[in-house]
Each structure stands twice: as structure tokens, then as C-alpha cells.
């Protein structure tokens, strides 16, 4: 009798257009009943930065992108269990707390890490968000 388990299929999550295809990464990966997103940046569907210099506008765009990826995988913001948020200015924590309450109102609250970094992949970006969501 073998103790090996069958491999769980990994399914690429994409969008049309897929704003990360040119970078050679997936917007997300679905494994079983979980979806793992790549960090979602404040970019539009063509990859252009939204809200340069405006943290709230950038956070809203990153959250909209996150919602799209989760939805395309069969999940949603409401089914998010863990998020990691990177910001270039920790003083924006109160702004993000307000947006979190708006976009993730359900209890139990999601698990979250909120981290300040010196920069993100594009110097105009002020925020990037990745998440793990449940697929019901």
C-alpha cells in the first residue's frame, strides 16, 4: 500500500486582458479549494499605474484587481482568509483600515500583515496586496 497522495492540480487564474502575462507570472493559482493571488498592484488592465501620488486611489485599484482575480478563480473578497499588504508609507494605515472595513466587512475578520517597504516593483506604486481566498 502506497503512502503517496495524488498530486493536486494547480490551475492558473487569469483575466482578459491579463495584466501580468507579459511579466511571465500568474495573477493567481488555484489549488484545491484555495486561490493564491500574486501581489495586486495599482494598475489598470493595460498595466498603467492608476492614481500616481494618491494612496487611496491606488489602494482602491489594487483591491479592485484583487477582487477580479479572486472572482475569476471562483472566490471573492468575502472569502479571503489572509492578505499581505505592502505599502511605501506606513502612515497610510488608517486609510487602509477604512478601506479594509469597506471591502472586508464580514466576521471573522481576515488575517492580515501590513508591512512598510522602501519601494515596490514600480517606483510610482504605493501599495501592493496579495491574498489567499477560499473557493466554496
XYZ file of C-alpha atoms in Angstrom, residues 46-98:
53
model
C -3.350 47.644 -19.698
C -0.701 47.790 -16.948
C -0.681 51.581 -16.487
C -0.323 52.889 -12.927
C -3.507 54.411 -11.517
C -3.591 57.312 -9.037
C 0.063 58.360 -9.045
C 0.695 60.073 -5.696
C -2.809 59.233 -4.374
C -2.660 56.379 -1.853
C -6.421 55.874 -1.592
C -6.888 55.737 -5.377
C -4.043 53.238 -5.637
C -5.421 51.110 -2.795
C -8.873 51.057 -4.392
C -7.375 49.928 -7.726
C -5.290 47.205 -6.062
C -8.403 45.996 -4.202
C -10.430 46.021 -7.454
C -7.714 43.953 -9.142
C -7.655 41.573 -6.187
C -11.429 41.197 -6.409
C -11.197 40.399 -10.134
C -8.563 37.714 -9.628
C -10.443 36.101 -6.729
C -13.739 36.188 -8.653
C -12.134 34.673 -11.748
C -10.894 31.821 -9.546
C -14.347 31.190 -8.037
C -13.662 33.050 -4.795
C -14.322 36.631 -3.635
C -13.162 39.330 -1.259
C -15.722 37.941 1.224
C -13.966 34.557 1.035
C -10.491 35.974 1.676
C -8.807 34.406 4.685
C -5.338 36.029 4.557
C -3.929 39.175 2.998
C -0.476 40.670 2.909
C -0.324 44.399 2.226
C 2.903 46.187 1.361
C 2.959 49.987 1.490
C 5.682 52.545 0.992
C 4.263 54.795 3.740
C 3.096 53.194 6.999
C 1.239 56.390 7.954
C -1.412 55.351 5.409
C -2.508 52.551 7.759
C -5.639 54.441 8.856
C -6.685 54.981 5.228
C -6.246 51.296 4.502
C -8.082 50.321 7.711
C -11.103 52.282 6.442
